[in-house]
């Protein structure tokens, strides 16, 4: 007879099902992708689900969804469900990463260089 604890592996589908409450996506549409930055609004509260508390604890500085997934050892799909819960409860803030600066039009740069050379 096998030990009941040995059947409950860290990455088993049953464990992931329990963590997410059987959900595969959030109930509200959210724009979470791998590079969305997450930051906690406060520390973990007593009675929080352990995975929610872990996210809040590690997100005292902004972390991407991919980083959170890696730190917790959970699939991104599970992390996005947990993050959606925390966002709905206003426990974390999500924002897109800073976008790269746009370069001016090439014709404008050439006109400036041409003007400078004529000085």
PDB file of C-alpha atoms in Angstrom:
ATOM      1  CA  UNK A   1       0.000   0.000   0.000  1.00  0.00           C
ATOM      2  CA  UNK A   2       1.439   3.386  -0.973  1.00  0.00           C
ATOM      3  CA  UNK A   3       1.764   6.409   1.274  1.00  0.00           C
ATOM      4  CA  UNK A   4      -1.091   8.887   0.606  1.00  0.00           C
ATOM      5  CA  UNK A   5       1.318  11.840   0.821  1.00  0.00           C
ATOM      6  CA  UNK A   6       3.507  10.375  -1.905  1.00  0.00           C
ATOM      7  CA  UNK A   7       0.565  10.457  -4.341  1.00  0.00           C
ATOM      8  CA  UNK A   8       0.213  14.237  -3.926  1.00  0.00           C
ATOM      9  CA  UNK A   9       3.125  15.518  -5.989  1.00  0.00           C
ATOM     10  CA  UNK A  10       3.957  19.211  -6.214  1.00  0.00           C
ATOM     11  CA  UNK A  11       3.056  19.429  -9.913  1.00  0.00           C
ATOM     12  CA  UNK A  12       0.224  16.901 -10.001  1.00  0.00           C
ATOM     13  CA  UNK A  13      -2.883  17.916 -11.943  1.00  0.00           C
ATOM     14  CA  UNK A  14      -4.973  17.287  -8.823  1.00  0.00           C
ATOM     15  CA  UNK A  15      -2.956  19.800  -6.794  1.00  0.00           C
ATOM     16  CA  UNK A  16      -3.170  22.414  -9.548  1.00  0.00           C
ATOM     17  CA  UNK A  17      -6.925  21.811  -9.802  1.00  0.00           C
ATOM     18  CA  UNK A  18      -7.325  22.423  -6.073  1.00  0.00           C
ATOM     19  CA  UNK A  19      -5.125  25.555  -6.136  1.00  0.00           C
ATOM     20  CA  UNK A  20      -7.235  27.174  -8.857  1.00  0.00           C
ATOM     21  CA  UNK A  21     -10.556  25.865  -7.621  1.00  0.00           C
ATOM     22  CA  UNK A  22     -10.988  24.039 -10.909  1.00  0.00           C
ATOM     23  CA  UNK A  23     -10.783  27.219 -12.969  1.00  0.00           C
ATOM     24  CA  UNK A  24      -8.656  27.443 -16.096  1.00  0.00           C
ATOM     25  CA  UNK A  25      -9.043  31.185 -16.584  1.00  0.00           C
ATOM     26  CA  UNK A  26     -10.213  34.266 -14.779  1.00  0.00           C
ATOM     27  CA  UNK A  27     -13.866  35.260 -14.647  1.00  0.00           C
ATOM     28  CA  UNK A  28     -13.008  38.832 -15.624  1.00  0.00           C
ATOM     29  CA  UNK A  29     -11.032  39.591 -18.778  1.00  0.00           C
ATOM     30  CA  UNK A  30      -7.513  40.647 -17.926  1.00  0.00           C
ATOM     31  CA  UNK A  31      -4.526  41.537 -20.004  1.00  0.00           C
ATOM     32  CA  UNK A  32      -1.976  39.372 -18.213  1.00  0.00           C
ATOM     33  CA  UNK A  33       0.844  38.076 -20.335  1.00  0.00           C
ATOM     34  CA  UNK A  34       4.331  36.830 -19.528  1.00  0.00           C
ATOM     35  CA  UNK A  35       5.861  40.309 -19.243  1.00  0.00           C
ATOM     36  CA  UNK A  36       3.057  42.010 -17.288  1.00  0.00           C
ATOM     37  CA  UNK A  37       4.552  43.409 -14.099  1.00  0.00           C
ATOM     38  CA  UNK A  38       2.888  42.630 -10.785  1.00  0.00           C
ATOM     39  CA  UNK A  39       3.453  44.483  -7.513  1.00  0.00           C
ATOM     40  CA  UNK A  40       1.771  43.830  -4.164  1.00  0.00           C
ATOM     41  CA  UNK A  41      -0.248  46.606  -2.543  1.00  0.00           C
ATOM     42  CA  UNK A  42       0.404  45.232   0.970  1.00  0.00           C
ATOM     43  CA  UNK A  43       1.726  42.174   2.752  1.00  0.00           C
ATOM     44  CA  UNK A  44      -0.038  38.828   3.018  1.00  0.00           C
ATOM     45  CA  UNK A  45      -3.033  38.657   5.341  1.00  0.00           C
ATOM     46  CA  UNK A  46      -3.833  35.826   7.772  1.00  0.00           C
ATOM     47  CA  UNK A  47      -6.134  33.241   6.235  1.00  0.00           C
ATOM     48  CA  UNK A  48      -4.975  33.785   2.645  1.00  0.00           C
ATOM     49  CA  UNK A  49      -4.530  30.750   0.435  1.00  0.00           C
ATOM     50  CA  UNK A  50      -0.815  29.804   0.689  1.00  0.00           C
ATOM     51  CA  UNK A  51      -0.164  30.406  -3.012  1.00  0.00           C
ATOM     52  CA  UNK A  52      -1.837  33.834  -2.872  1.00  0.00           C
ATOM     53  CA  UNK A  53       0.257  34.714   0.181  1.00  0.00           C
ATOM     54  CA  UNK A  54       3.428  33.563  -1.601  1.00  0.00           C
ATOM     55  CA  UNK A  55       2.668  35.799  -4.589  1.00  0.00           C
ATOM     56  CA  UNK A  56       2.000  38.811  -2.372  1.00  0.00           C
ATOM     57  CA  UNK A  57       5.178  38.111  -0.405  1.00  0.00           C
ATOM     58  CA  UNK A  58       7.503  37.898  -3.434  1.00  0.00           C
ATOM     59  CA  UNK A  59       5.913  40.845  -5.252  1.00  0.00           C
ATOM     60  CA  UNK A  60       7.065  43.575  -2.861  1.00  0.00           C
ATOM     61  CA  UNK A  61       9.074  44.759  -5.893  1.00  0.00           C
ATOM     62  CA  UNK A  62       7.642  44.450  -9.423  1.00  0.00           C
ATOM     63  CA  UNK A  63       7.975  40.977 -10.951  1.00  0.00           C
ATOM     64  CA  UNK A  64       6.768  39.686 -14.299  1.00  0.00           C
ATOM     65  CA  UNK A  65       4.172  36.932 -14.532  1.00  0.00           C
ATOM     66  CA  UNK A  66       6.886  34.647 -15.947  1.00  0.00           C
ATOM     67  CA  UNK A  67       9.166  35.345 -12.959  1.00  0.00           C
ATOM     68  CA  UNK A  68       6.372  34.651 -10.480  1.00  0.00           C
ATOM     69  CA  UNK A  69       5.647  31.375 -12.262  1.00  0.00           C
ATOM     70  CA  UNK A  70       9.321  30.383 -12.098  1.00  0.00           C
ATOM     71  CA  UNK A  71       9.759  31.358  -8.429  1.00  0.00           C
ATOM     72  CA  UNK A  72       6.662  29.431  -7.351  1.00  0.00           C
ATOM     73  CA  UNK A  73       7.272  26.467  -9.644  1.00  0.00           C
ATOM     74  CA  UNK A  74       3.717  26.710 -10.978  1.00  0.00           C
ATOM     75  CA  UNK A  75       2.512  26.805 -14.602  1.00  0.00           C
ATOM     76  CA  UNK A  76       1.807  30.277 -16.001  1.00  0.00           C
ATOM     77  CA  UNK A  77      -1.851  29.340 -16.518  1.00  0.00           C
ATOM     78  CA  UNK A  78      -2.234  28.629 -12.788  1.00  0.00           C
ATOM     79  CA  UNK A  79      -0.381  31.815 -11.833  1.00  0.00           C
ATOM     80  CA  UNK A  80      -2.642  33.942 -14.049  1.00  0.00           C
ATOM     81  CA  UNK A  81      -5.740  32.493 -12.331  1.00  0.00           C
ATOM     82  CA  UNK A  82      -4.232  33.276  -8.916  1.00  0.00           C
ATOM     83  CA  UNK A  83      -3.211  36.775 -10.038  1.00  0.00           C
ATOM     84  CA  UNK A  84      -6.716  37.445 -11.347  1.00  0.00           C
ATOM     85  CA  UNK A  85      -8.072  36.546  -7.897  1.00  0.00           C
ATOM     86  CA  UNK A  86      -5.601  38.906  -6.224  1.00  0.00           C
ATOM     87  CA  UNK A  87      -6.367  41.699  -8.698  1.00  0.00           C
ATOM     88  CA  UNK A  88     -10.109  41.300  -8.064  1.00  0.00           C
ATOM     89  CA  UNK A  89      -9.440  41.630  -4.324  1.00  0.00           C
ATOM     90  CA  UNK A  90      -7.182  44.661  -4.981  1.00  0.00           C
ATOM     91  CA  UNK A  91      -4.212  42.902  -3.350  1.00  0.00           C
ATOM     92  CA  UNK A  92      -1.873  43.369  -6.340  1.00  0.00           C
ATOM     93  CA  UNK A  93      -1.462  45.874  -9.121  1.00  0.00           C
ATOM     94  CA  UNK A  94      -0.700  44.816 -12.694  1.00  0.00           C
ATOM     95  CA  UNK A  95       0.856  47.050 -15.311  1.00  0.00           C
ATOM     96  CA  UNK A  96       2.429  46.636 -18.691  1.00  0.00           C
ATOM     97  CA  UNK A  97       6.205  46.902 -18.752  1.00  0.00           C
ATOM     98  CA  UNK A  98       7.782  50.158 -19.847  1.00  0.00           C
ATOM     99  CA  UNK A  99       7.766  50.224 -23.613  1.00  0.00           C
ATOM    100  CA  UNK A 100      10.913  50.906 -25.571  1.00  0.00           C
ATOM    101  CA  UNK A 101      11.306  54.478 -26.752  1.00  0.00           C
ATOM    102  CA  UNK A 102      10.229  55.137 -30.309  1.00  0.00           C
ATOM    103  CA  UNK A 103      12.852  56.444 -32.648  1.00  0.00           C
ATOM    104  CA  UNK A 104      11.954  59.446 -34.797  1.00  0.00           C
ATOM    105  CA  UNK A 105      11.279  59.004 -38.486  1.00  0.00           C
ATOM    106  CA  UNK A 106      14.421  58.230 -40.516  1.00  0.00           C
ATOM    107  CA  UNK A 107      13.723  61.150 -42.889  1.00  0.00           C
ATOM    108  CA  UNK A 108      13.658  63.557 -39.931  1.00  0.00           C
ATOM    109  CA  UNK A 109      17.012  62.271 -38.635  1.00  0.00           C
ATOM    110  CA  UNK A 110      18.561  62.626 -42.105  1.00  0.00           C
ATOM    111  CA  UNK A 111      17.189  66.184 -42.426  1.00  0.00           C
ATOM    112  CA  UNK A 112      18.687  67.139 -39.050  1.00  0.00           C
ATOM    113  CA  UNK A 113      22.058  65.641 -39.976  1.00  0.00           C
ATOM    114  CA  UNK A 114      21.983  67.425 -43.343  1.00  0.00           C
ATOM    115  CA  UNK A 115      21.134  70.715 -41.608  1.00  0.00           C
ATOM    116  CA  UNK A 116      23.953  70.272 -39.100  1.00  0.00           C
ATOM    117  CA  UNK A 117      26.467  69.533 -41.850  1.00  0.00           C
ATOM    118  CA  UNK A 118      25.521  72.793 -43.627  1.00  0.00           C
ATOM    119  CA  UNK A 119      26.367  74.862 -40.523  1.00  0.00           C
TER     120      UNK A 119
END
